[in-house]
Structures are given as C-alpha cells and as structure tokens.
XYZ file of C-alpha atoms in Angstrom:
186
model
C 162.655 65.263 -69.372
C 164.861 66.147 -66.826
C 166.068 69.309 -67.552
C 164.218 71.976 -65.024
C 164.971 75.583 -65.496
C 164.410 77.320 -62.212
C 163.406 81.264 -61.522
C 162.656 83.003 -58.676
C 161.676 86.076 -57.131
C 162.644 87.061 -53.941
C 163.004 90.207 -51.712
C 166.927 89.886 -51.109
C 169.956 88.460 -53.285
C 171.408 86.382 -50.422
C 170.604 82.761 -49.849
C 168.640 83.552 -46.644
C 166.058 85.906 -48.201
C 162.087 85.028 -48.781
C 161.143 83.537 -51.586
C 158.118 85.490 -53.345
C 157.671 83.188 -56.732
C 158.925 80.301 -57.914
C 158.429 79.757 -61.665
C 159.992 76.081 -63.498
C 159.654 74.441 -66.577
C 160.963 71.193 -67.915
C 163.164 71.819 -71.061
C 165.253 69.297 -73.781
C 168.348 71.591 -74.474
C 168.451 69.274 -77.497
C 165.448 69.747 -78.858
C 164.573 73.102 -77.478
C 161.069 71.337 -76.315
C 159.415 72.644 -73.298
C 157.675 70.375 -71.086
C 155.733 70.709 -67.716
C 155.627 74.429 -66.141
C 155.352 75.239 -62.571
C 153.956 78.558 -61.360
C 153.460 79.940 -57.402
C 153.269 83.396 -56.028
C 153.488 83.222 -52.462
C 152.455 85.848 -49.411
C 154.820 88.054 -48.960
C 154.454 88.458 -45.219
C 154.572 84.321 -45.292
C 158.010 84.353 -46.977
C 159.020 86.803 -44.753
C 159.113 84.193 -42.090
C 161.528 82.295 -43.740
C 164.119 84.868 -44.908
C 165.455 87.971 -44.647
C 164.228 91.141 -46.635
C 167.262 93.475 -48.012
C 166.023 97.115 -48.093
C 168.073 97.329 -51.602
C 165.861 95.057 -52.914
C 162.629 96.436 -51.733
C 163.865 99.691 -53.652
C 164.826 97.619 -57.103
C 160.979 96.023 -57.176
C 159.637 99.407 -56.382
C 161.974 100.542 -59.580
C 160.218 97.925 -61.803
C 156.634 98.004 -63.856
C 153.163 97.178 -62.450
C 152.937 93.974 -63.960
C 155.679 92.572 -62.177
C 155.476 94.254 -59.049
C 151.559 92.978 -59.008
C 153.146 89.689 -58.945
C 154.937 89.979 -55.889
C 152.393 91.559 -53.773
C 149.488 89.328 -54.767
C 150.829 86.048 -53.968
C 148.250 84.583 -51.792
C 150.216 80.826 -51.346
C 151.939 79.766 -48.249
C 155.409 79.402 -48.095
C 155.136 75.568 -46.948
C 152.388 74.502 -49.558
C 154.261 76.298 -52.523
C 157.301 74.817 -51.583
C 155.736 71.260 -51.025
C 153.852 71.531 -54.454
C 157.298 72.572 -56.061
C 159.354 69.263 -54.741
C 156.330 67.270 -56.079
C 156.327 68.987 -59.425
C 159.832 67.948 -59.489
C 159.664 64.389 -58.337
C 156.621 63.540 -60.721
C 159.239 63.577 -63.539
C 160.689 60.442 -61.911
C 164.335 60.910 -63.475
C 167.269 62.464 -62.018
C 166.875 66.129 -62.390
C 169.232 68.770 -63.943
C 168.038 72.125 -62.141
C 169.083 75.236 -64.278
C 169.300 78.501 -62.425
C 170.540 82.257 -64.028
C 173.730 82.346 -61.675
C 175.564 79.897 -59.774
C 175.474 81.090 -56.416
C 171.460 82.448 -56.670
C 168.288 80.517 -57.459
C 169.330 76.898 -56.648
C 171.577 78.275 -53.953
C 168.150 79.676 -52.411
C 166.387 77.054 -52.891
C 169.282 74.654 -51.378
C 169.151 76.825 -48.272
C 165.278 77.314 -47.931
C 163.799 73.861 -48.597
C 165.075 72.489 -45.203
C 164.311 76.059 -43.706
C 160.871 75.741 -44.573
C 160.288 71.998 -45.266
C 162.745 70.533 -42.859
C 163.673 68.077 -46.458
C 166.885 68.669 -48.583
C 165.957 70.154 -52.391
C 164.645 67.039 -54.890
C 167.750 67.321 -56.518
C 171.369 66.244 -56.403
C 173.923 69.255 -55.823
C 176.068 67.363 -58.428
C 173.174 68.022 -61.424
C 172.997 71.774 -61.083
C 173.348 73.932 -64.451
C 173.945 77.496 -64.564
C 172.816 79.698 -67.370
C 174.892 82.562 -67.044
C 178.106 80.510 -67.714
C 176.642 79.232 -70.957
C 175.959 83.138 -71.483
C 179.467 83.798 -71.120
C 180.734 81.093 -72.932
C 178.373 81.917 -75.818
C 178.996 85.271 -76.265
C 180.746 86.471 -79.257
C 180.529 82.904 -80.452
C 176.972 82.369 -80.832
C 174.101 84.280 -82.689
C 171.794 86.142 -80.405
C 168.812 84.161 -79.740
C 166.717 85.566 -82.702
C 163.249 85.504 -80.765
C 162.188 88.462 -79.131
C 161.101 88.289 -75.693
C 157.848 87.018 -74.523
C 155.952 87.499 -71.290
C 156.528 90.134 -68.280
C 160.392 90.715 -67.220
C 160.674 89.267 -63.616
C 157.845 87.464 -63.558
C 159.476 83.954 -62.225
C 157.783 81.523 -64.906
C 158.264 83.727 -67.796
C 161.655 84.115 -67.260
C 162.197 80.568 -66.426
C 160.696 79.764 -70.173
C 162.751 82.864 -71.623
C 166.151 81.088 -69.832
C 165.072 77.532 -71.155
C 164.620 78.726 -74.849
C 168.143 80.607 -74.763
C 169.911 77.814 -73.278
C 168.910 75.227 -76.059
C 169.122 77.725 -78.154
C 172.980 77.714 -77.751
C 173.392 74.369 -77.252
C 171.361 73.593 -80.624
C 173.543 75.884 -82.250
C 176.597 74.372 -81.010
C 175.350 70.786 -81.772
C 174.507 72.088 -85.178
C 177.661 73.331 -85.914
C 179.432 70.687 -84.555
C 177.444 68.432 -87.159
C 178.383 70.569 -90.169
C 182.060 70.134 -89.310
C 181.912 66.626 -89.008
C 180.459 66.419 -92.759
C 183.550 68.825 -93.949
C-alpha cells in the first residue's frame, strides 16, 4: 500500500505550530482495505520548542471533550523521537508514498515544515504525491451518497480521524469506480 492518510493534532493552524499528535494509516483507496497504523502523542512542552502556539487553538481545545483533550495533555514522546519513528514507519513501506491530509494547507504542510525543523531532514515523501481529502469531499458533495457507516473512535484523536478519513476517501473512490463500471456495462 502506498496511500497514507495522516491526521495531526496541533496547537495552532499555521505551518509553524506545535504538533502534539500524529496519527496515520496506510490504505488502499481502490478496495477500502486498511493497513499498518501509526499513533504518537507528543509531550506538549517539548512540542512547543518547535513551534508557535496560538491562543485561539488553546481555547478551541478547552472546548473539546475530555477524551480528545487527554490525548493532547498526556503525550510523553519527545518530538524528535516521534518524528523519527514516523519517518521510519513511512519508509518501511518501501514504496512511493502518497500522503493524504484533510486540507491542502494543513496536515502535510505542517509536516513539511516540521521535519526539517525537528530532525533536519526532509519529509519522507515527494511534494507531487500529496493528496487532499477536502477536495474529494467537495467533488463528492451531492454526487456520492454520504458514507453509510457511523463515525467510530474519538473526534480529534489523530489516529481515529485518519482511519475515518481513509474509509471516507475509499468510499468516494469505490462509489465512482462502481458507477463507472455500471455505465460501461450499459
């Protein structure tokens, strides 16, 4: 599998914000199959050494449910350790990775900024392979039925969000593939 859905939890919305959680899942959008997962909760104080916190995001986190907030405040991994492990996780697939994020200027852009800042290394993918969930959602709106399965896991838990997004993208692509197959058979 070379498609990798990534979700971050951060303390801001700009590329230089502290990353406090990384969740990722490899997936096959043509079948909906999920593969290996990655989940890291980073120590907030350490994360702040590598980014600028935004007050509006802190206020937003304070309004989230307890399960989501706990993931942010209970992180114990150092940023360098989490990013090193994430880089190894991505590279272990030994394929050209196509990273997906929920927004063209959020998850992947933040990681593109953070890898060199934290590890002095480029991110483990090529910029031309980046994919965006929100584009799929916009194109699918009104054309493809809503994802028929209830949301599982905790909202704003990076791994739970990544898994849901991978399933949603796969649903959209499978639906369009099935629809194209039906048109070809008519």
